[in-house]
PDB file of C-alpha atoms in Angstrom:
ATOM      1  CA  UNK A 124     -49.447 -19.793  16.761  1.00  0.00           C
ATOM      2  CA  UNK A 125     -52.167 -20.683  19.482  1.00  0.00           C
ATOM      3  CA  UNK A 126     -51.981 -22.281  22.666  1.00  0.00           C
ATOM      4  CA  UNK A 127     -52.949 -25.879  21.471  1.00  0.00           C
ATOM      5  CA  UNK A 128     -50.184 -25.657  18.935  1.00  0.00           C
ATOM      6  CA  UNK A 129     -47.591 -24.755  21.328  1.00  0.00           C
ATOM      7  CA  UNK A 130     -48.871 -27.845  23.742  1.00  0.00           C
ATOM      8  CA  UNK A 131     -48.749 -30.066  20.569  1.00  0.00           C
ATOM      9  CA  UNK A 132     -45.334 -29.341  19.761  1.00  0.00           C
ATOM     10  CA  UNK A 133     -43.805 -29.425  23.311  1.00  0.00           C
ATOM     11  CA  UNK A 134     -45.854 -32.816  23.451  1.00  0.00           C
ATOM     12  CA  UNK A 135     -43.982 -33.901  20.401  1.00  0.00           C
ATOM     13  CA  UNK A 136     -40.539 -32.804  21.455  1.00  0.00           C
ATOM     14  CA  UNK A 137     -40.702 -34.861  24.898  1.00  0.00           C
ATOM     15  CA  UNK A 138     -41.681 -37.799  23.110  1.00  0.00           C
ATOM     16  CA  UNK A 139     -38.694 -37.497  20.569  1.00  0.00           C
ATOM     17  CA  UNK A 140     -36.222 -36.871  23.969  1.00  0.00           C
ATOM     18  CA  UNK A 141     -37.580 -39.969  25.492  1.00  0.00           C
ATOM     19  CA  UNK A 142     -37.350 -42.061  22.610  1.00  0.00           C
ATOM     20  CA  UNK A 143     -33.469 -40.983  21.946  1.00  0.00           C
ATOM     21  CA  UNK A 144     -32.632 -41.578  25.604  1.00  0.00           C
ATOM     22  CA  UNK A 145     -33.686 -44.992  25.273  1.00  0.00           C
ATOM     23  CA  UNK A 146     -31.109 -45.512  22.389  1.00  0.00           C
ATOM     24  CA  UNK A 147     -27.783 -46.675  23.789  1.00  0.00           C
ATOM     25  CA  UNK A 148     -24.651 -44.913  22.280  1.00  0.00           C
ATOM     26  CA  UNK A 149     -22.356 -47.403  20.578  1.00  0.00           C
ATOM     27  CA  UNK A 150     -18.922 -46.614  21.373  1.00  0.00           C
ATOM     28  CA  UNK A 151     -15.637 -48.867  20.879  1.00  0.00           C
ATOM     29  CA  UNK A 152     -15.038 -48.886  24.606  1.00  0.00           C
ATOM     30  CA  UNK A 153     -18.683 -49.285  26.059  1.00  0.00           C
ATOM     31  CA  UNK A 154     -20.167 -51.457  23.574  1.00  0.00           C
ATOM     32  CA  UNK A 155     -17.853 -54.741  24.142  1.00  0.00           C
ATOM     33  CA  UNK A 156     -17.197 -55.829  27.530  1.00  0.00           C
ATOM     34  CA  UNK A 157     -14.145 -57.691  26.021  1.00  0.00           C
ATOM     35  CA  UNK A 158     -12.698 -54.498  24.635  1.00  0.00           C
ATOM     36  CA  UNK A 159     -13.360 -52.824  28.283  1.00  0.00           C
ATOM     37  CA  UNK A 160     -11.462 -55.665  29.652  1.00  0.00           C
ATOM     38  CA  UNK A 161      -8.612 -54.883  27.370  1.00  0.00           C
ATOM     39  CA  UNK A 162      -8.904 -51.283  28.057  1.00  0.00           C
ATOM     40  CA  UNK A 163      -8.852 -51.713  31.744  1.00  0.00           C
ATOM     41  CA  UNK A 164      -5.589 -54.018  31.662  1.00  0.00           C
ATOM     42  CA  UNK A 165      -3.663 -51.368  29.349  1.00  0.00           C
ATOM     43  CA  UNK A 166      -2.443 -53.795  27.101  1.00  0.00           C
ATOM     44  CA  UNK A 167      -3.210 -55.750  23.997  1.00  0.00           C
ATOM     45  CA  UNK A 168      -1.715 -58.994  23.680  1.00  0.00           C
ATOM     46  CA  UNK A 169      -1.432 -60.312  19.800  1.00  0.00           C
ATOM     47  CA  UNK A 170       0.223 -63.617  18.467  1.00  0.00           C
ATOM     48  CA  UNK A 171       1.956 -62.813  15.398  1.00  0.00           C
ATOM     49  CA  UNK A 172       4.472 -64.674  13.255  1.00  0.00           C
ATOM     50  CA  UNK A 173       8.005 -63.983  13.313  1.00  0.00           C
ATOM     51  CA  UNK A 174       9.359 -65.696  10.365  1.00  0.00           C
ATOM     52  CA  UNK A 175       6.992 -64.339   7.509  1.00  0.00           C
ATOM     53  CA  UNK A 176       8.408 -61.598   5.472  1.00  0.00           C
ATOM     54  CA  UNK A 177       5.947 -58.640   4.755  1.00  0.00           C
ATOM     55  CA  UNK A 178       3.546 -59.778   7.274  1.00  0.00           C
ATOM     56  CA  UNK A 179       5.182 -61.046  10.771  1.00  0.00           C
ATOM     57  CA  UNK A 180       8.971 -60.931  10.806  1.00  0.00           C
ATOM     58  CA  UNK A 181      11.273 -60.312  13.325  1.00  0.00           C
ATOM     59  CA  UNK A 182      14.247 -58.409  12.325  1.00  0.00           C
ATOM     60  CA  UNK A 183      17.530 -59.553  14.416  1.00  0.00           C
ATOM     61  CA  UNK A 184      19.230 -56.331  12.771  1.00  0.00           C
ATOM     62  CA  UNK A 185      16.730 -54.145  14.451  1.00  0.00           C
ATOM     63  CA  UNK A 186      15.546 -56.036  17.208  1.00  0.00           C
ATOM     64  CA  UNK A 187      11.760 -55.463  16.121  1.00  0.00           C
ATOM     65  CA  UNK A 188       9.000 -56.845  14.202  1.00  0.00           C
ATOM     66  CA  UNK A 189       7.817 -55.510  11.079  1.00  0.00           C
ATOM     67  CA  UNK A 190       5.171 -56.466   8.517  1.00  0.00           C
ATOM     68  CA  UNK A 191       1.643 -55.899   7.586  1.00  0.00           C
ATOM     69  CA  UNK A 192      -0.016 -57.881  10.153  1.00  0.00           C
ATOM     70  CA  UNK A 193       2.374 -55.963  12.749  1.00  0.00           C
ATOM     71  CA  UNK A 194       0.965 -52.726  11.436  1.00  0.00           C
ATOM     72  CA  UNK A 195      -2.682 -54.120  11.844  1.00  0.00           C
ATOM     73  CA  UNK A 196      -1.816 -55.047  15.318  1.00  0.00           C
ATOM     74  CA  UNK A 197      -0.528 -51.654  16.144  1.00  0.00           C
ATOM     75  CA  UNK A 198      -3.606 -49.873  14.636  1.00  0.00           C
ATOM     76  CA  UNK A 199      -5.847 -51.925  16.734  1.00  0.00           C
ATOM     77  CA  UNK A 200      -4.013 -51.528  19.812  1.00  0.00           C
ATOM     78  CA  UNK A 201      -3.813 -47.495  19.049  1.00  0.00           C
ATOM     79  CA  UNK A 202      -7.839 -47.693  18.362  1.00  0.00           C
ATOM     80  CA  UNK A 203      -8.564 -48.900  21.685  1.00  0.00           C
ATOM     81  CA  UNK A 204      -5.682 -46.825  23.296  1.00  0.00           C
ATOM     82  CA  UNK A 205      -3.437 -49.132  24.985  1.00  0.00           C
ATOM     83  CA  UNK A 206       0.127 -50.413  24.635  1.00  0.00           C
ATOM     84  CA  UNK A 207       0.767 -53.493  22.382  1.00  0.00           C
ATOM     85  CA  UNK A 208       2.358 -56.705  23.430  1.00  0.00           C
ATOM     86  CA  UNK A 209       3.567 -58.787  20.399  1.00  0.00           C
ATOM     87  CA  UNK A 210       3.673 -62.534  21.250  1.00  0.00           C
ATOM     88  CA  UNK A 211       5.574 -64.437  18.806  1.00  0.00           C
ATOM     89  CA  UNK A 212       3.323 -67.715  17.505  1.00  0.00           C
ATOM     90  CA  UNK A 213       3.670 -70.765  15.046  1.00  0.00           C
ATOM     91  CA  UNK A 214       1.300 -72.504  12.926  1.00  0.00           C
ATOM     92  CA  UNK A 215       1.201 -75.039  15.652  1.00  0.00           C
ATOM     93  CA  UNK A 216       1.111 -72.627  18.533  1.00  0.00           C
ATOM     94  CA  UNK A 217      -1.618 -70.078  17.400  1.00  0.00           C
ATOM     95  CA  UNK A 218      -4.832 -71.806  18.731  1.00  0.00           C
ATOM     96  CA  UNK A 219      -3.203 -73.308  22.163  1.00  0.00           C
ATOM     97  CA  UNK A 220      -2.189 -69.751  23.131  1.00  0.00           C
ATOM     98  CA  UNK A 221      -5.502 -68.451  22.294  1.00  0.00           C
ATOM     99  CA  UNK A 222      -7.120 -71.437  24.317  1.00  0.00           C
ATOM    100  CA  UNK A 223      -5.177 -70.654  27.439  1.00  0.00           C
ATOM    101  CA  UNK A 224      -5.956 -66.791  27.068  1.00  0.00           C
ATOM    102  CA  UNK A 225      -2.032 -65.911  26.441  1.00  0.00           C
ATOM    103  CA  UNK A 226      -3.084 -63.700  23.792  1.00  0.00           C
ATOM    104  CA  UNK A 227      -6.294 -61.645  23.197  1.00  0.00           C
ATOM    105  CA  UNK A 228      -5.930 -61.667  19.202  1.00  0.00           C
ATOM    106  CA  UNK A 229      -4.077 -63.950  16.781  1.00  0.00           C
ATOM    107  CA  UNK A 230      -3.147 -61.976  13.625  1.00  0.00           C
ATOM    108  CA  UNK A 231      -0.597 -64.479  11.960  1.00  0.00           C
ATOM    109  CA  UNK A 232      -1.938 -65.623   8.490  1.00  0.00           C
ATOM    110  CA  UNK A 233      -4.803 -67.463  10.042  1.00  0.00           C
ATOM    111  CA  UNK A 234      -6.983 -68.873   7.025  1.00  0.00           C
ATOM    112  CA  UNK A 235     -10.697 -69.047   7.595  1.00  0.00           C
ATOM    113  CA  UNK A 236     -11.968 -72.206   7.635  1.00  0.00           C
ATOM    114  CA  UNK A 237     -15.512 -73.592   8.428  1.00  0.00           C
ATOM    115  CA  UNK A 238     -13.564 -76.045  10.941  1.00  0.00           C
ATOM    116  CA  UNK A 239     -11.861 -73.184  12.611  1.00  0.00           C
ATOM    117  CA  UNK A 240     -14.808 -70.900  12.694  1.00  0.00           C
ATOM    118  CA  UNK A 241     -16.675 -73.782  14.697  1.00  0.00           C
ATOM    119  CA  UNK A 242     -13.985 -73.260  17.333  1.00  0.00           C
ATOM    120  CA  UNK A 243     -12.895 -69.844  17.274  1.00  0.00           C
ATOM    121  CA  UNK A 244     -14.251 -66.136  16.792  1.00  0.00           C
ATOM    122  CA  UNK A 245     -12.844 -65.007  13.525  1.00  0.00           C
ATOM    123  CA  UNK A 246     -12.996 -61.787  11.926  1.00  0.00           C
ATOM    124  CA  UNK A 247     -14.185 -60.871   8.542  1.00  0.00           C
ATOM    125  CA  UNK A 248     -11.084 -61.424   6.000  1.00  0.00           C
ATOM    126  CA  UNK A 249      -8.338 -58.725   6.032  1.00  0.00           C
ATOM    127  CA  UNK A 250      -6.431 -60.170   3.047  1.00  0.00           C
ATOM    128  CA  UNK A 251      -6.796 -62.532   0.347  1.00  0.00           C
ATOM    129  CA  UNK A 252      -4.227 -64.863  -1.191  1.00  0.00           C
ATOM    130  CA  UNK A 253      -3.805 -68.248  -2.990  1.00  0.00           C
ATOM    131  CA  UNK A 254      -1.865 -71.081  -2.534  1.00  0.00           C
ATOM    132  CA  UNK A 255       1.327 -71.212  -4.638  1.00  0.00           C
ATOM    133  CA  UNK A 256       4.647 -73.343  -5.097  1.00  0.00           C
ATOM    134  CA  UNK A 257       8.347 -72.021  -4.584  1.00  0.00           C
ATOM    135  CA  UNK A 258      10.597 -74.580  -6.649  1.00  0.00           C
ATOM    136  CA  UNK A 259      14.650 -74.395  -7.452  1.00  0.00           C
ATOM    137  CA  UNK A 260      15.480 -72.444 -10.304  1.00  0.00           C
ATOM    138  CA  UNK A 261      17.500 -75.192 -11.517  1.00  0.00           C
ATOM    139  CA  UNK A 262      14.251 -77.460 -11.824  1.00  0.00           C
ATOM    140  CA  UNK A 263      12.166 -78.215 -14.824  1.00  0.00           C
ATOM    141  CA  UNK A 264       8.907 -77.681 -12.612  1.00  0.00           C
ATOM    142  CA  UNK A 265       7.049 -74.933 -14.628  1.00  0.00           C
ATOM    143  CA  UNK A 266       3.279 -75.738 -13.832  1.00  0.00           C
ATOM    144  CA  UNK A 267       1.606 -77.631 -10.995  1.00  0.00           C
ATOM    145  CA  UNK A 268       1.000 -80.617 -12.885  1.00  0.00           C
ATOM    146  CA  UNK A 269       4.871 -81.310 -13.171  1.00  0.00           C
ATOM    147  CA  UNK A 270       4.618 -81.862  -9.412  1.00  0.00           C
ATOM    148  CA  UNK A 271       3.111 -84.945  -9.834  1.00  0.00           C
ATOM    149  CA  UNK A 272       4.513 -87.822  -8.093  1.00  0.00           C
ATOM    150  CA  UNK A 273       6.962 -85.361  -6.291  1.00  0.00           C
ATOM    151  CA  UNK A 274       7.529 -84.372  -2.628  1.00  0.00           C
ATOM    152  CA  UNK A 275       5.796 -80.907  -1.560  1.00  0.00           C
ATOM    153  CA  UNK A 276       7.011 -79.100   1.772  1.00  0.00           C
ATOM    154  CA  UNK A 277       4.153 -77.968   3.933  1.00  0.00           C
ATOM    155  CA  UNK A 278       4.024 -76.159   7.226  1.00  0.00           C
ATOM    156  CA  UNK A 279       2.741 -78.367  10.374  1.00  0.00           C
ATOM    157  CA  UNK A 280      -0.709 -77.261  11.466  1.00  0.00           C
ATOM    158  CA  UNK A 281      -1.438 -75.121   8.453  1.00  0.00           C
ATOM    159  CA  UNK A 282      -4.336 -75.824   6.065  1.00  0.00           C
ATOM    160  CA  UNK A 283      -2.111 -76.155   3.033  1.00  0.00           C
ATOM    161  CA  UNK A 284      -2.055 -80.124   3.024  1.00  0.00           C
ATOM    162  CA  UNK A 285      -5.614 -80.142   3.116  1.00  0.00           C
ATOM    163  CA  UNK A 286      -5.697 -77.985   0.026  1.00  0.00           C
ATOM    164  CA  UNK A 287      -3.345 -79.769  -2.178  1.00  0.00           C
ATOM    165  CA  UNK A 288      -4.913 -83.265  -1.075  1.00  0.00           C
ATOM    166  CA  UNK A 289      -8.158 -81.958  -2.506  1.00  0.00           C
ATOM    167  CA  UNK A 290      -6.680 -80.192  -5.824  1.00  0.00           C
ATOM    168  CA  UNK A 291      -4.548 -83.526  -6.310  1.00  0.00           C
ATOM    169  CA  UNK A 292      -7.606 -85.724  -6.314  1.00  0.00           C
ATOM    170  CA  UNK A 293      -9.507 -83.296  -8.135  1.00  0.00           C
ATOM    171  CA  UNK A 294      -6.796 -83.103 -11.181  1.00  0.00           C
ATOM    172  CA  UNK A 295      -6.089 -86.677 -10.907  1.00  0.00           C
ATOM    173  CA  UNK A 296      -2.392 -85.945  -9.280  1.00  0.00           C
ATOM    174  CA  UNK A 297      -0.193 -87.519  -6.629  1.00  0.00           C
ATOM    175  CA  UNK A 298       1.749 -85.605  -4.506  1.00  0.00           C
ATOM    176  CA  UNK A 299       4.112 -86.588  -1.453  1.00  0.00           C
ATOM    177  CA  UNK A 300       4.593 -84.504   1.475  1.00  0.00           C
ATOM    178  CA  UNK A 301       7.041 -83.496   3.955  1.00  0.00           C
ATOM    179  CA  UNK A 302       5.759 -81.388   6.890  1.00  0.00           C
ATOM    180  CA  UNK A 303       8.054 -79.308   8.667  1.00  0.00           C
ATOM    181  CA  UNK A 304       7.573 -76.761  11.762  1.00  0.00           C
ATOM    182  CA  UNK A 305       8.577 -73.395  10.125  1.00  0.00           C
ATOM    183  CA  UNK A 306       9.180 -71.715   7.104  1.00  0.00           C
ATOM    184  CA  UNK A 307      12.772 -71.101   6.926  1.00  0.00           C
ATOM    185  CA  UNK A 308      13.057 -75.039   7.272  1.00  0.00           C
ATOM    186  CA  UNK A 309      10.795 -75.746   4.451  1.00  0.00           C
ATOM    187  CA  UNK A 310      13.178 -73.165   2.312  1.00  0.00           C
ATOM    188  CA  UNK A 311      16.503 -74.884   3.402  1.00  0.00           C
ATOM    189  CA  UNK A 312      14.787 -78.351   2.604  1.00  0.00           C
ATOM    190  CA  UNK A 313      14.093 -76.938  -0.862  1.00  0.00           C
ATOM    191  CA  UNK A 314      17.721 -75.798  -1.384  1.00  0.00           C
ATOM    192  CA  UNK A 315      18.821 -79.134   0.010  1.00  0.00           C
ATOM    193  CA  UNK A 316      16.838 -80.879  -2.356  1.00  0.00           C
ATOM    194  CA  UNK A 317      14.955 -82.771   0.312  1.00  0.00           C
ATOM    195  CA  UNK A 318      11.410 -81.549  -1.049  1.00  0.00           C
ATOM    196  CA  UNK A 319      10.984 -80.584  -5.001  1.00  0.00           C
ATOM    197  CA  UNK A 320       8.878 -77.326  -4.110  1.00  0.00           C
ATOM    198  CA  UNK A 321       7.835 -75.350  -0.943  1.00  0.00           C
ATOM    199  CA  UNK A 322       3.996 -74.333  -0.809  1.00  0.00           C
ATOM    200  CA  UNK A 323       2.077 -72.257   1.129  1.00  0.00           C
ATOM    201  CA  UNK A 324       0.143 -68.871   0.172  1.00  0.00           C
ATOM    202  CA  UNK A 325       1.808 -67.173  -2.435  1.00  0.00           C
ATOM    203  CA  UNK A 326       2.468 -63.758  -0.772  1.00  0.00           C
ATOM    204  CA  UNK A 327       4.554 -65.637   2.066  1.00  0.00           C
ATOM    205  CA  UNK A 328       6.615 -67.188  -0.483  1.00  0.00           C
ATOM    206  CA  UNK A 329       7.714 -63.794  -1.673  1.00  0.00           C
ATOM    207  CA  UNK A 330       9.699 -63.410   1.508  1.00  0.00           C
ATOM    208  CA  UNK A 331      11.461 -66.493   0.433  1.00  0.00           C
ATOM    209  CA  UNK A 332      12.276 -65.940  -3.398  1.00  0.00           C
ATOM    210  CA  UNK A 333      16.041 -66.125  -3.816  1.00  0.00           C
ATOM    211  CA  UNK A 334      18.755 -66.429  -6.537  1.00  0.00           C
ATOM    212  CA  UNK A 335      18.190 -70.101  -5.643  1.00  0.00           C
ATOM    213  CA  UNK A 336      14.366 -70.360  -6.318  1.00  0.00           C
ATOM    214  CA  UNK A 337      11.455 -69.215  -8.352  1.00  0.00           C
ATOM    215  CA  UNK A 338       7.700 -68.821  -7.904  1.00  0.00           C
ATOM    216  CA  UNK A 339       5.311 -70.631  -9.934  1.00  0.00           C
ATOM    217  CA  UNK A 340       3.020 -68.548 -11.634  1.00  0.00           C
ATOM    218  CA  UNK A 341       0.271 -70.794 -11.274  1.00  0.00           C
ATOM    219  CA  UNK A 342      -1.939 -70.688  -7.863  1.00  0.00           C
ATOM    220  CA  UNK A 343      -5.301 -72.206  -6.727  1.00  0.00           C
ATOM    221  CA  UNK A 344      -7.670 -71.852  -3.546  1.00  0.00           C
ATOM    222  CA  UNK A 345      -8.102 -68.607  -2.921  1.00  0.00           C
ATOM    223  CA  UNK A 346      -7.408 -68.066   1.132  1.00  0.00           C
ATOM    224  CA  UNK A 347      -9.128 -65.570   3.386  1.00  0.00           C
ATOM    225  CA  UNK A 348      -6.977 -64.313   6.495  1.00  0.00           C
ATOM    226  CA  UNK A 349      -8.878 -63.383   9.536  1.00  0.00           C
ATOM    227  CA  UNK A 350      -7.993 -61.974  12.895  1.00  0.00           C
ATOM    228  CA  UNK A 351      -8.887 -64.630  15.382  1.00  0.00           C
ATOM    229  CA  UNK A 352      -9.578 -64.881  18.987  1.00  0.00           C
ATOM    230  CA  UNK A 353     -11.187 -67.039  21.844  1.00  0.00           C
ATOM    231  CA  UNK A 354     -14.931 -68.037  20.709  1.00  0.00           C
ATOM    232  CA  UNK A 355     -16.118 -66.376  23.771  1.00  0.00           C
ATOM    233  CA  UNK A 356     -14.842 -63.181  22.755  1.00  0.00           C
ATOM    234  CA  UNK A 357     -17.468 -62.348  20.061  1.00  0.00           C
ATOM    235  CA  UNK A 358     -17.649 -58.609  21.018  1.00  0.00           C
ATOM    236  CA  UNK A 359     -13.758 -58.081  20.463  1.00  0.00           C
ATOM    237  CA  UNK A 360     -14.442 -59.559  16.789  1.00  0.00           C
ATOM    238  CA  UNK A 361     -17.602 -57.121  16.161  1.00  0.00           C
ATOM    239  CA  UNK A 362     -14.991 -54.267  17.058  1.00  0.00           C
ATOM    240  CA  UNK A 363     -12.329 -55.726  15.021  1.00  0.00           C
ATOM    241  CA  UNK A 364     -14.771 -55.862  11.998  1.00  0.00           C
ATOM    242  CA  UNK A 365     -15.919 -52.205  12.535  1.00  0.00           C
ATOM    243  CA  UNK A 366     -12.296 -51.179  12.243  1.00  0.00           C
ATOM    244  CA  UNK A 367     -11.580 -53.266   9.123  1.00  0.00           C
ATOM    245  CA  UNK A 368     -14.900 -51.663   8.018  1.00  0.00           C
ATOM    246  CA  UNK A 369     -13.413 -48.376   8.476  1.00  0.00           C
ATOM    247  CA  UNK A 370      -9.899 -49.240   7.385  1.00  0.00           C
ATOM    248  CA  UNK A 371     -10.997 -50.392   3.986  1.00  0.00           C
ATOM    249  CA  UNK A 372     -13.343 -47.423   3.448  1.00  0.00           C
ATOM    250  CA  UNK A 373     -10.772 -44.822   3.988  1.00  0.00           C
ATOM    251  CA  UNK A 374      -7.807 -46.929   2.531  1.00  0.00           C
ATOM    252  CA  UNK A 375      -5.780 -47.482   5.333  1.00  0.00           C
ATOM    253  CA  UNK A 376      -5.371 -51.085   4.772  1.00  0.00           C
ATOM    254  CA  UNK A 377      -4.521 -50.424   0.934  1.00  0.00           C
ATOM    255  CA  UNK A 378      -1.693 -48.233   2.280  1.00  0.00           C
ATOM    256  CA  UNK A 379      -0.327 -50.723   4.309  1.00  0.00           C
ATOM    257  CA  UNK A 380      -0.245 -53.571   1.442  1.00  0.00           C
ATOM    258  CA  UNK A 381       1.207 -50.819  -0.545  1.00  0.00           C
ATOM    259  CA  UNK A 382       4.211 -50.370   2.268  1.00  0.00           C
ATOM    260  CA  UNK A 383       5.059 -54.266   1.881  1.00  0.00           C
ATOM    261  CA  UNK A 384       4.399 -54.076  -1.844  1.00  0.00           C
ATOM    262  CA  UNK A 385       1.499 -56.623  -1.220  1.00  0.00           C
ATOM    263  CA  UNK A 386      -1.301 -57.174  -3.369  1.00  0.00           C
ATOM    264  CA  UNK A 387      -4.514 -58.635  -2.195  1.00  0.00           C
ATOM    265  CA  UNK A 388      -6.048 -61.383  -4.325  1.00  0.00           C
ATOM    266  CA  UNK A 389      -9.547 -61.170  -5.452  1.00  0.00           C
ATOM    267  CA  UNK A 390     -11.959 -62.988  -3.395  1.00  0.00           C
ATOM    268  CA  UNK A 391     -13.937 -66.017  -4.782  1.00  0.00           C
ATOM    269  CA  UNK A 392     -17.146 -65.163  -6.686  1.00  0.00           C
ATOM    270  CA  UNK A 393     -19.118 -67.094  -4.221  1.00  0.00           C
ATOM    271  CA  UNK A 394     -17.841 -65.376  -1.302  1.00  0.00           C
TER     272      UNK A 394
END
């Protein structure tokens, strides 16, 4: 190789080195200031349900939280390298706890809607479900239309009532509603005949099936569960999305579904 070719090769190498030096390395800890803040604090605070079997449930027997969403929270905390603090939330308290900064994330069967996306930063879906109905075994209710004119129990602060109202309008049905603060209250109201059906996402209802109740086969309106945080925490949401992509690719999420005998519904065709 002559001198001119050697000089040209060295020049090209210098250009490449300078170019690569200008590209920032993307890592979970340094790319997003919100993640760095959590790492510095040494703890990730996550709002979770405590009354939803298979998702977020506090066992009085073991004194521990268990469920698919609890496992996801643990994986996120482990990926950041911090301790996990689980904060119990209800449908009504999820958003206020985010607003006042008492939790960093909410992983609590939080349905993604345009209205919520306008106020909060929400990840891509980690689970899909449909709205379903739990009825008494002794009832003659076998399909959704059998609930025409009857009373349906729904959770306060959830999106279920609005979805039912839209479904009723579309199918020329009329439903009456009772709104209560927790899923156990709704189950008790069903058994005491205060309501004719308990409606929420199907996977949640599976945790309340008993000798006295049964789940209708029919469901509607595919729901997307997302991991939520304050609107200003966009960097944290991006980080969570990276993790969800990774766990979907390596089947980690699927293994968690299987652990709790959960089967994610198919996304709507338009999604």
